[in-house]
Every structure is written in structure tokens, then in C-alpha cells.
PDB file of N, CA and C in Angstrom:
ATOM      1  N   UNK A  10     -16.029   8.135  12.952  1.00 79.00           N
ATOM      2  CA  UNK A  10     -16.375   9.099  13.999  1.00 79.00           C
ATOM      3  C   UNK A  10     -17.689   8.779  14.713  1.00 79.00           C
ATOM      4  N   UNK A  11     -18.592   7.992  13.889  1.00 82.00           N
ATOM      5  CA  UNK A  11     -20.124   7.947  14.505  1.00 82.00           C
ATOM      6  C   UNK A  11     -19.904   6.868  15.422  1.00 82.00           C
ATOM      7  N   UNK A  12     -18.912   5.968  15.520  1.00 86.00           N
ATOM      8  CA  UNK A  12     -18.712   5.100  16.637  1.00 86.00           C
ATOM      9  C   UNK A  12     -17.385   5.455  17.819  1.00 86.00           C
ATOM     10  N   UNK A  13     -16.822   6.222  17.831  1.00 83.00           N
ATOM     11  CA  UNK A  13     -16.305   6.990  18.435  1.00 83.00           C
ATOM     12  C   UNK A  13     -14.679   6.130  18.096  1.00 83.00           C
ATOM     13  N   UNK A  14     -14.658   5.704  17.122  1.00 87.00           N
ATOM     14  CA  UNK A  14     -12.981   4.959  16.803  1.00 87.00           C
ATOM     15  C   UNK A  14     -12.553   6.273  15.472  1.00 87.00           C
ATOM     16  N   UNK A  15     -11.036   6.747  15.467  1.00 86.00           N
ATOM     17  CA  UNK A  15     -10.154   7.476  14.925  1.00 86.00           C
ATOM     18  C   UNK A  15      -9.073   6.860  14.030  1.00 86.00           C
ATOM     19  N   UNK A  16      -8.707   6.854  13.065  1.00 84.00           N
ATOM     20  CA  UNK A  16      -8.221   6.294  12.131  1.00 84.00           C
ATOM     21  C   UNK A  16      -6.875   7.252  12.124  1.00 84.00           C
ATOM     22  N   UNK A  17      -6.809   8.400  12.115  1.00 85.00           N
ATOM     23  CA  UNK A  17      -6.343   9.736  12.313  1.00 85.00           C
ATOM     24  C   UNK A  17      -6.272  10.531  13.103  1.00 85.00           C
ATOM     25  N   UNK A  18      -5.232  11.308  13.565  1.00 83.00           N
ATOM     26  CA  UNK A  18      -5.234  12.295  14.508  1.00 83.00           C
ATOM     27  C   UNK A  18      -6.034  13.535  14.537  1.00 83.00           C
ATOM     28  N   UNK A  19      -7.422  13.622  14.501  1.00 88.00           N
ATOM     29  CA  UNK A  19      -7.628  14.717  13.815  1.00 88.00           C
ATOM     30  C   UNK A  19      -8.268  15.348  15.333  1.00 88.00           C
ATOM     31  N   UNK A  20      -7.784  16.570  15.900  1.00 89.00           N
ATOM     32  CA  UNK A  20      -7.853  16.983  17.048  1.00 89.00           C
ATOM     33  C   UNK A  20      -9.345  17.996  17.069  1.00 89.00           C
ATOM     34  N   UNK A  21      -9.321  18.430  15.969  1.00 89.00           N
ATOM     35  CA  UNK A  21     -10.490  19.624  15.631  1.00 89.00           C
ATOM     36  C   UNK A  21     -11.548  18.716  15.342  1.00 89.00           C
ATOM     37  N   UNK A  22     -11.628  17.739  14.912  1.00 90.00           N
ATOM     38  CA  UNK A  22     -12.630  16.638  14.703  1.00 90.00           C
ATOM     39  C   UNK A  22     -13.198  15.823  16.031  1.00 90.00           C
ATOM     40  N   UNK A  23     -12.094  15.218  16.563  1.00 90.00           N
ATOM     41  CA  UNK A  23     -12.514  14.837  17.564  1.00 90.00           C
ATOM     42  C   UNK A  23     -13.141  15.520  18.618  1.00 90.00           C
ATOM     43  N   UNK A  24     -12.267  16.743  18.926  1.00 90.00           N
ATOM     44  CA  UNK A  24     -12.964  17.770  19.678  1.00 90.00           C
ATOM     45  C   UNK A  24     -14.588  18.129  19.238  1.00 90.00           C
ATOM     46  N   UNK A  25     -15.056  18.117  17.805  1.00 90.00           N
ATOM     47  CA  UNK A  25     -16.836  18.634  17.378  1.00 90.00           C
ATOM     48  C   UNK A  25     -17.562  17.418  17.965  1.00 90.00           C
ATOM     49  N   UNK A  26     -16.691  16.441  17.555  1.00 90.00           N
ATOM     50  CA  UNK A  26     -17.564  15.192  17.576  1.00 90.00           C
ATOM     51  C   UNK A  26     -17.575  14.719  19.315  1.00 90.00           C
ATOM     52  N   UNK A  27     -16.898  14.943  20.263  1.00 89.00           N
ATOM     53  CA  UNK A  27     -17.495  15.260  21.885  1.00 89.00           C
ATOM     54  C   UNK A  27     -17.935  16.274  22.155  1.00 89.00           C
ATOM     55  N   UNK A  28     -18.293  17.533  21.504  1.00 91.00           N
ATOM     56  CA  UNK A  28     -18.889  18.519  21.832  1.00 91.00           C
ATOM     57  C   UNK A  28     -17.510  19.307  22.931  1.00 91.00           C
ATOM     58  N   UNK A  29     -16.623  19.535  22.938  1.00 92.00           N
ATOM     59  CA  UNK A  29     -15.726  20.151  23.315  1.00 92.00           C
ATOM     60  C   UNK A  29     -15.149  21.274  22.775  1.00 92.00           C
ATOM     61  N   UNK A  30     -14.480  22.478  23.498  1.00 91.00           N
ATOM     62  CA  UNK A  30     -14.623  23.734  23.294  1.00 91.00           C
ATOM     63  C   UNK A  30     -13.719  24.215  23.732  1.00 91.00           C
ATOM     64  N   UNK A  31     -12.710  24.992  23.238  1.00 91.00           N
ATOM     65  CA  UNK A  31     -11.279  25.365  23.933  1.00 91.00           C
ATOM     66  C   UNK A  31     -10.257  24.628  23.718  1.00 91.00           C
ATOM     67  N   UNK A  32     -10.133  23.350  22.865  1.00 91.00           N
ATOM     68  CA  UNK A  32      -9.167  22.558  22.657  1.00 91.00           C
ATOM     69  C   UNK A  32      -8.128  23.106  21.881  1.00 91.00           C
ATOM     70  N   UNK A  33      -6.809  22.958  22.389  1.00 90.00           N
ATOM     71  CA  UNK A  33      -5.776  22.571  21.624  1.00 90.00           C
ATOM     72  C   UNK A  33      -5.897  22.535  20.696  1.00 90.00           C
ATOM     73  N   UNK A  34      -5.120  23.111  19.179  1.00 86.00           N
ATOM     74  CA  UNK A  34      -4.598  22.202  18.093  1.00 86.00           C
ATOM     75  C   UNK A  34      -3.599  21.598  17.807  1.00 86.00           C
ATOM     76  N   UNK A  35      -2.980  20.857  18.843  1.00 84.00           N
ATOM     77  CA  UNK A  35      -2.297  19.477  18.941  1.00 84.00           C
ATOM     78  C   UNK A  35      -2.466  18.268  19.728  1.00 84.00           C
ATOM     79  N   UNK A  36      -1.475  17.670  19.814  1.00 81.00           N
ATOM     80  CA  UNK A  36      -1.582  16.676  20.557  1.00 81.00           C
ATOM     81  C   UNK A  36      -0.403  16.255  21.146  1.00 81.00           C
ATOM     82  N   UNK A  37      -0.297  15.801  22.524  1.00 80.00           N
ATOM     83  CA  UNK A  37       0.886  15.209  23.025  1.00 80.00           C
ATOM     84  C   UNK A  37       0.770  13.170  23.245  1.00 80.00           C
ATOM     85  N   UNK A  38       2.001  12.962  22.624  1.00 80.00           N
ATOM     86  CA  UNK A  38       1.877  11.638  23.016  1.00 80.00           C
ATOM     87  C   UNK A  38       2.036  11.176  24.476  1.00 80.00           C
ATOM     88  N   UNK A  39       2.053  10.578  25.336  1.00 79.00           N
ATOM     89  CA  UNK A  39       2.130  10.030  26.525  1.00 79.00           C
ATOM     90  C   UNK A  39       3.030   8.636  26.267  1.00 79.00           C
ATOM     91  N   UNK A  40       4.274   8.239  27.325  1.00 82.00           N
ATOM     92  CA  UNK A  40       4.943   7.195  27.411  1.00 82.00           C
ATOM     93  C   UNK A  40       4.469   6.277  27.926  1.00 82.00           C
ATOM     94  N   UNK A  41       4.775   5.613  27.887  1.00 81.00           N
ATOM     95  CA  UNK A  41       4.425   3.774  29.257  1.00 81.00           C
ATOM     96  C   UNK A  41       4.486   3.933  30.070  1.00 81.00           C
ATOM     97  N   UNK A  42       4.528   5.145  30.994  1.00 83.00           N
ATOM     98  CA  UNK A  42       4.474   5.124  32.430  1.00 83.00           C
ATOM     99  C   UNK A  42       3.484   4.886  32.539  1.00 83.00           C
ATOM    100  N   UNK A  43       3.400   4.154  33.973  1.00 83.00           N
ATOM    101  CA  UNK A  43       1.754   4.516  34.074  1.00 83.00           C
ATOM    102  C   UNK A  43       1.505   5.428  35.056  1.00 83.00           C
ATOM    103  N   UNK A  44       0.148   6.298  34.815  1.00 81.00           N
ATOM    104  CA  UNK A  44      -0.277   7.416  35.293  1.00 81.00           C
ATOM    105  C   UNK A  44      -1.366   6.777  36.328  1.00 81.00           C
ATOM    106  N   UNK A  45      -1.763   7.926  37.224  1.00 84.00           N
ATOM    107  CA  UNK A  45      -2.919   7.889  38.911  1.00 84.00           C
ATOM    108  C   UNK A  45      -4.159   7.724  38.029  1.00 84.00           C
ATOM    109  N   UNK A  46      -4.785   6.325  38.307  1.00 84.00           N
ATOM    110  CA  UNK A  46      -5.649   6.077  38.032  1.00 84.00           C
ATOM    111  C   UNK A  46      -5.645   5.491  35.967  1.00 84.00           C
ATOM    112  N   UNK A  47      -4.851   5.256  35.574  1.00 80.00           N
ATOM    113  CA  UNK A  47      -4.939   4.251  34.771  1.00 80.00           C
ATOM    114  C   UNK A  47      -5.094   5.219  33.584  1.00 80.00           C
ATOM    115  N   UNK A  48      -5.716   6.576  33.766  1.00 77.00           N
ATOM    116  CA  UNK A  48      -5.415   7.413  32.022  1.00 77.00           C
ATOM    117  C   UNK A  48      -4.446   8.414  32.458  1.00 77.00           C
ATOM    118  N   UNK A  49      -3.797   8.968  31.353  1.00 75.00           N
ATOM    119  CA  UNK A  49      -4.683   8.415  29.962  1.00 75.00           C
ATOM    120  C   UNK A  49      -3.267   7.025  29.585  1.00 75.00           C
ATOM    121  N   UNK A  50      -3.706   6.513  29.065  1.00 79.00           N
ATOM    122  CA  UNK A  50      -2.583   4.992  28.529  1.00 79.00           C
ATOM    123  C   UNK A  50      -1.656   5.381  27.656  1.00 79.00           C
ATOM    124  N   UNK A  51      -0.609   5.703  27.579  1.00 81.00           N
ATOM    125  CA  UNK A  51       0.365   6.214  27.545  1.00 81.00           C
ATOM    126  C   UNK A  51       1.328   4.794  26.226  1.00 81.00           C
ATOM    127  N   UNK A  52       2.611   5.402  25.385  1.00 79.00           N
ATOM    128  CA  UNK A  52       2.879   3.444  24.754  1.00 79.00           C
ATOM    129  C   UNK A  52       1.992   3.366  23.640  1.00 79.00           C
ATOM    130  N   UNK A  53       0.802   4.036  23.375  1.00 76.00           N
ATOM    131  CA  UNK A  53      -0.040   3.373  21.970  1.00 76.00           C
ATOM    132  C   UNK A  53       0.903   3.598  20.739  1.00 76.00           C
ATOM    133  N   UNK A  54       1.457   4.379  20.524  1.00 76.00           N
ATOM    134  CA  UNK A  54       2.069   4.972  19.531  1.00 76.00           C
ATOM    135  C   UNK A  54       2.980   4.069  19.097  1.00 76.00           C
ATOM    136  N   UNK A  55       2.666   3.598  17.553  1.00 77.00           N
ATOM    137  CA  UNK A  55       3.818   2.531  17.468  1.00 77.00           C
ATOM    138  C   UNK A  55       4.264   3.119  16.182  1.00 77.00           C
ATOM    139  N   UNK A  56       5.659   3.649  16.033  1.00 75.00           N
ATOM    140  CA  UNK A  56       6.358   4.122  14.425  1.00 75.00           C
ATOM    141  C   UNK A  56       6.869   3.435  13.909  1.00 75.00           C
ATOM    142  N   UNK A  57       6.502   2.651  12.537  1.00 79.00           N
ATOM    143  CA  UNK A  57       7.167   1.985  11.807  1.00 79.00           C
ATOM    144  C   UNK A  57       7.408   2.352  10.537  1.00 79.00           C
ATOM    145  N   UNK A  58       8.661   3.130  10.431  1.00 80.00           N
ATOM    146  CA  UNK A  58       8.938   3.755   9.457  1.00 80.00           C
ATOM    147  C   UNK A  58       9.775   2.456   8.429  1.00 80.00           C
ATOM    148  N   UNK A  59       9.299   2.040   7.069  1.00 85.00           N
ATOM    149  CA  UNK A  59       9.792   0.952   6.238  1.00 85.00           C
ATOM    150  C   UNK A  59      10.796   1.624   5.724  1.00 85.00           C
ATOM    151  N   UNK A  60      12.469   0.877   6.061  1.00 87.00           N
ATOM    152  CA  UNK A  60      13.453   0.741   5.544  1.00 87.00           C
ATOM    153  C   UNK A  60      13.968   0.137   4.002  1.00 87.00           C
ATOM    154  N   UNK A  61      13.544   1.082   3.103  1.00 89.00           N
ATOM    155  CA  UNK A  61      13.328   0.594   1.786  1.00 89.00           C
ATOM    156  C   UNK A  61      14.582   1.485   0.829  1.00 89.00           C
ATOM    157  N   UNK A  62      15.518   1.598   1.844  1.00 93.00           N
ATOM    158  CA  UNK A  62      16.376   2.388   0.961  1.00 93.00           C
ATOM    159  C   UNK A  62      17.101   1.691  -0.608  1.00 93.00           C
ATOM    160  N   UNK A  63      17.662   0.382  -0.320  1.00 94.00           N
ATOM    161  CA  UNK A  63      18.041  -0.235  -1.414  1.00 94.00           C
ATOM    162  C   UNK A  63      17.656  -0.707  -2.597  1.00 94.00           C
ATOM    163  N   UNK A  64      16.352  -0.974  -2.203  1.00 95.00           N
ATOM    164  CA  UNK A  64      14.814  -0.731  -3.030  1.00 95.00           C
ATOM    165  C   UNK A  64      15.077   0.200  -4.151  1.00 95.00           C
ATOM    166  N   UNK A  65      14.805   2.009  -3.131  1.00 95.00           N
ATOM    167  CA  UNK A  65      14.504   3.032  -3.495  1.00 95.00           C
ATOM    168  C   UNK A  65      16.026   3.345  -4.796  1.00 95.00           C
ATOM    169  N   UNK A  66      17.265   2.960  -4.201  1.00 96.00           N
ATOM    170  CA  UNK A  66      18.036   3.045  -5.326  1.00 96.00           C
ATOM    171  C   UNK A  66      18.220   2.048  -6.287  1.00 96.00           C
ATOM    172  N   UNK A  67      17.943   1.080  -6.043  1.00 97.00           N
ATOM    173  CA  UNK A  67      17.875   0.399  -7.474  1.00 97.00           C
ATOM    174  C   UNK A  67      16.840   0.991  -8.458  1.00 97.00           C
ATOM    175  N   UNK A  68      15.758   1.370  -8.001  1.00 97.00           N
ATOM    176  CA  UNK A  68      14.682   2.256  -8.572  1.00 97.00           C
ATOM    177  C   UNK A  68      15.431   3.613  -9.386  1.00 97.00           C
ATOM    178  N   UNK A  69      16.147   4.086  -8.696  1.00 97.00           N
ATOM    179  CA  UNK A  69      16.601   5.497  -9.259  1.00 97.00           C
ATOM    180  C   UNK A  69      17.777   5.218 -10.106  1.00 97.00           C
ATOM    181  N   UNK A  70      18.434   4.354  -9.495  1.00 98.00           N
ATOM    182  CA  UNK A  70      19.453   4.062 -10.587  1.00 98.00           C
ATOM    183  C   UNK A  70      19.191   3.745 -11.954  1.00 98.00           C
ATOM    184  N   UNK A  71      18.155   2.455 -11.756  1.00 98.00           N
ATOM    185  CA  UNK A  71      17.670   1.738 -13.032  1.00 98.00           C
ATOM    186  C   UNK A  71      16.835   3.056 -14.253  1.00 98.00           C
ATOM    187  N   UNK A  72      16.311   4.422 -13.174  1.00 98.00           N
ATOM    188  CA  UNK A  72      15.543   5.066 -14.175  1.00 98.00           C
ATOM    189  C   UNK A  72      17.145   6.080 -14.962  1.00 98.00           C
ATOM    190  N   UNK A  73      17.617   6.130 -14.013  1.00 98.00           N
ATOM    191  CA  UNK A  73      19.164   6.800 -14.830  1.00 98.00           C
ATOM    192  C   UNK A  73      19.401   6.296 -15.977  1.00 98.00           C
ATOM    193  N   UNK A  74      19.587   5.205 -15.528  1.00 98.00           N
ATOM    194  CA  UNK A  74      20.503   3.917 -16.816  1.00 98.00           C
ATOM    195  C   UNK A  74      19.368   4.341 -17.880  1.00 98.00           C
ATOM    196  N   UNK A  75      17.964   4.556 -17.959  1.00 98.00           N
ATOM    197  CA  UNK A  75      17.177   4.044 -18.952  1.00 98.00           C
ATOM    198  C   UNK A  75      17.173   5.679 -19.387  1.00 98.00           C
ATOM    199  N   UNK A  76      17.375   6.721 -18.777  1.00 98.00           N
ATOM    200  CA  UNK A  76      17.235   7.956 -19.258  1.00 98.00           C
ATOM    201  C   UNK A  76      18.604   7.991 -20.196  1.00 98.00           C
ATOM    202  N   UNK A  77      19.972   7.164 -19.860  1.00 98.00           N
ATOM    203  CA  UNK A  77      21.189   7.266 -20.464  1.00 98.00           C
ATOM    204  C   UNK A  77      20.745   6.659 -21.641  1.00 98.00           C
ATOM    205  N   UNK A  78      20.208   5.508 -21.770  1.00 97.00           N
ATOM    206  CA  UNK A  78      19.933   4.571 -22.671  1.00 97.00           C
ATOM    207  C   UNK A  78      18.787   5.593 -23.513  1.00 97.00           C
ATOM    208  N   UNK A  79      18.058   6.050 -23.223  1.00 97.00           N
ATOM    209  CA  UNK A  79      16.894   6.890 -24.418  1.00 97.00           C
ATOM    210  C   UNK A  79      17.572   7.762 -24.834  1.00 97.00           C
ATOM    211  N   UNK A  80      18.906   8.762 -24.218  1.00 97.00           N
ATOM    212  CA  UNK A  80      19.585   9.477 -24.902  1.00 97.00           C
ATOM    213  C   UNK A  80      20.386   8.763 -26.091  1.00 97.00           C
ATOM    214  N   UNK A  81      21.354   7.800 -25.348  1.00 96.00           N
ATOM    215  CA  UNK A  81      22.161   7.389 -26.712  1.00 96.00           C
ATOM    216  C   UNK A  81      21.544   7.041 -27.896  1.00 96.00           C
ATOM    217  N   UNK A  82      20.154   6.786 -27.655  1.00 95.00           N
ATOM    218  CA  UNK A  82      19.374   6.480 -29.142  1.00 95.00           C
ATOM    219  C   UNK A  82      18.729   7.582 -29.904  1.00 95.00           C
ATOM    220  N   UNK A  83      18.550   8.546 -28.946  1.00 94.00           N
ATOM    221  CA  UNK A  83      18.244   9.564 -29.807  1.00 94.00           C
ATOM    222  C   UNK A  83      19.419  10.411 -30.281  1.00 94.00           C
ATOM    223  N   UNK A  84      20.770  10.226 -29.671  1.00 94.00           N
ATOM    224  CA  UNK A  84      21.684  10.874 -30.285  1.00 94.00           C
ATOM    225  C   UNK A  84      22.425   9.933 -31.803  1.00 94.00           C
ATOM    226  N   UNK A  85      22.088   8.598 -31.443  1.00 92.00           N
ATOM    227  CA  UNK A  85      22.528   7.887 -32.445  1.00 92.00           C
ATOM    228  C   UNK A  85      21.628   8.345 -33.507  1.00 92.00           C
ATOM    229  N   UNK A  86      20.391   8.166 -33.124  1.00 91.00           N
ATOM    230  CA  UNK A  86      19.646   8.539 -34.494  1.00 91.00           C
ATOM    231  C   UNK A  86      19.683   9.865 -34.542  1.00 91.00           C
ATOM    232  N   UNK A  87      19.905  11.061 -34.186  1.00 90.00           N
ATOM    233  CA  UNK A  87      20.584  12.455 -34.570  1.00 90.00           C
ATOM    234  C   UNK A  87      21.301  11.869 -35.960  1.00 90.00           C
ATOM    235  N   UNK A  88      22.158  11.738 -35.462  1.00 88.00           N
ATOM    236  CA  UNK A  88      24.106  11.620 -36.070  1.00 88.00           C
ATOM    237  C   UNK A  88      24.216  10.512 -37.444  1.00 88.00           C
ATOM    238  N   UNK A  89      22.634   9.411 -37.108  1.00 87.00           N
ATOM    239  CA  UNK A  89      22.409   8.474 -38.146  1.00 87.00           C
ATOM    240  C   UNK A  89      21.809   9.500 -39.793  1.00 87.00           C
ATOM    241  N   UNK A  90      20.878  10.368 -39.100  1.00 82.00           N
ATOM    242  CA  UNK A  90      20.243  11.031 -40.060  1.00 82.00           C
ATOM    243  C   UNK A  90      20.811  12.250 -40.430  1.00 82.00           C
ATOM    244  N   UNK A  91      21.994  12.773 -39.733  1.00 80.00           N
ATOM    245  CA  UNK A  91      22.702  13.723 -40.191  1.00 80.00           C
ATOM    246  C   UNK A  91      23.452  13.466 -41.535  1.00 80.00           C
ATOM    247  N   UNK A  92      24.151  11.924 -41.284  1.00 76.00           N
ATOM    248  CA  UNK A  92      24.713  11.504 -42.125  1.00 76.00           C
ATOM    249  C   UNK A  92      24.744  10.936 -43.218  1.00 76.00           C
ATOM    250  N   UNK A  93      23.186  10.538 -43.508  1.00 75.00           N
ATOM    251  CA  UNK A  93      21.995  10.207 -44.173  1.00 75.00           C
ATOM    252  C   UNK A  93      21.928  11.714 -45.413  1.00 75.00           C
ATOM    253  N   UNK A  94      21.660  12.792 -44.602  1.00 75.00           N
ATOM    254  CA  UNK A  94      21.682  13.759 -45.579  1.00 75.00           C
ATOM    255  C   UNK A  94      22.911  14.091 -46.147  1.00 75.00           C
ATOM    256  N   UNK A  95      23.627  14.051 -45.090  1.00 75.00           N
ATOM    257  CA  UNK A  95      25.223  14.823 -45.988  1.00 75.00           C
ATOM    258  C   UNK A  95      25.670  13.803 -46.992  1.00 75.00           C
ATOM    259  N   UNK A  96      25.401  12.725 -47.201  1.00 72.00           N
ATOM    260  CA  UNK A  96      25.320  11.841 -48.111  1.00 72.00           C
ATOM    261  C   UNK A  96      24.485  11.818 -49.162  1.00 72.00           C
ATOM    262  N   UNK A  97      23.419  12.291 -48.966  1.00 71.00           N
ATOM    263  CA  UNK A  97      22.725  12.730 -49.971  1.00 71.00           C
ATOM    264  C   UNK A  97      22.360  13.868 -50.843  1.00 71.00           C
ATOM    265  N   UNK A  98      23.484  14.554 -50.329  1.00 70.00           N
ATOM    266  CA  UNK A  98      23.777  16.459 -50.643  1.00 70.00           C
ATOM    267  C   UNK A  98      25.117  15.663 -51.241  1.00 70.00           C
ATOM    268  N   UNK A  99      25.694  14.878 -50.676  1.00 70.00           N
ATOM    269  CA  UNK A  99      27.340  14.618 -51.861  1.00 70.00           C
ATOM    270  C   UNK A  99      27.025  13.969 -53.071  1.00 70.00           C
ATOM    271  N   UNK A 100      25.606  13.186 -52.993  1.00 69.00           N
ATOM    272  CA  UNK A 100      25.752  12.671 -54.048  1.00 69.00           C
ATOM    273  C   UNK A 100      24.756  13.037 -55.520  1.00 69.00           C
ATOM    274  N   UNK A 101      24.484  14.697 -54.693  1.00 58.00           N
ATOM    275  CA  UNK A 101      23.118  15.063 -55.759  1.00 58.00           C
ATOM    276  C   UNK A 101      24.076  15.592 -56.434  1.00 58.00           C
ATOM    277  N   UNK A 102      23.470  15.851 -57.604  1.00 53.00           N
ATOM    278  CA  UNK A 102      23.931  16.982 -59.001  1.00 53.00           C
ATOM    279  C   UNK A 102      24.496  18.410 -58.840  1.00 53.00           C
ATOM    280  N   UNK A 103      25.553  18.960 -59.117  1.00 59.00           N
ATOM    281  CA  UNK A 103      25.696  20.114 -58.439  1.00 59.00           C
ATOM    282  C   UNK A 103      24.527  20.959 -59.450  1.00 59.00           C
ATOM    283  N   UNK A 104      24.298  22.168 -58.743  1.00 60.00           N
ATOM    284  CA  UNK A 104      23.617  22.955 -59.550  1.00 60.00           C
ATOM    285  C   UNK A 104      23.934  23.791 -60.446  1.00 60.00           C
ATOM    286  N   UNK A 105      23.009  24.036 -61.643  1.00 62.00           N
ATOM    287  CA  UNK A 105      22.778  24.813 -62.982  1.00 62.00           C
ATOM    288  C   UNK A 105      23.602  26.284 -62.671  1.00 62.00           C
ATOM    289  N   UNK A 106      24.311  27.007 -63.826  1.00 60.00           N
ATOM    290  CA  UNK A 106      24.751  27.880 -63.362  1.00 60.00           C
ATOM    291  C   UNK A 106      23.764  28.575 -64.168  1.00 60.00           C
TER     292      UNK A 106
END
């Protein structure tokens, strides 16, 4: 701001920092036409939104698979240690009458 370059749209900022009063809180973009007398320059605006969709699902998929995969091990080891005891309840002593 102390050199008068914007990184950000910030309209309430820019406005303190020229000493301006009554502004807007927005902003309109301007096209490539060109306008009487050369402002305001119109075209700066460049959107490059990154096309990362296939990316983004191999990402989500792969965390599926690994959430499927941490279940089957904790259900295996459920069902491992279930069977662990009932095996070890068949093979204790029955009890004293």
C-alpha cells in the first residue's frame, strides 16, 4: 500500500490509503474496450481457474480405498479376538458346583 501497488482487491483500503470518501464497497471490472481518453484500462483481469479435477479424484478415491482398508483390519481384528476368547471360554474348566 505505501507504494501505491495492490496485491488484492481491497476497496475500503484503497479508498483510506487515497484519502477518498463516499466510495463504493465494490468493484466493477471493465472489458477491452477502449474508453475516451485511455482510463480506466479495461482486460486486466485474467481468471485462471486450475483444472485439477482428476487429480482431486484420485485423491478422494485413494482416501476411500484406505478408509475401506483400515476398516477391514479393524473388523478382522474384532472377529480375530472374538474368536480368541470363545476359544478360550471352550477350553477352560467348567465351574465348581
Amino acid at each position: 500500500p505505501q507504494t501505491g501497488e495492490w496485491f488484492n482487491r481491497d476497496v475500503p483500503g484503497i479508498a483510506a490509503a487515497k484519502g477518498l470518501a463516499g466510495v463504493a464497497p465494490y468493484l466493477i471490472e471493465a472489458d477491452a474496450t477502449s474508453n475516451p481518453g485511455g482510463w480506466p484500462k479495461g482486460g486486466q483481469l485474467r481468471v485462471d481457474l486450475p483444472n485439477n479435477h482428476l487429480q482431486y479424484a484420485f485423491t478422494w478415491f485413494g482416501l476411500a480405498l484406505c478408509l475401506v482398508g483400515v476398516f477391514v483390519a479393524f473388523a478382522l481384528r474384532r472377529l480375530r479376538g472374538e474368536a480368541v476368547e470363545s476359544a478360550a471360554a471352550s477350553t477352560a474348566a467348567p465351574p465348581r458346583p
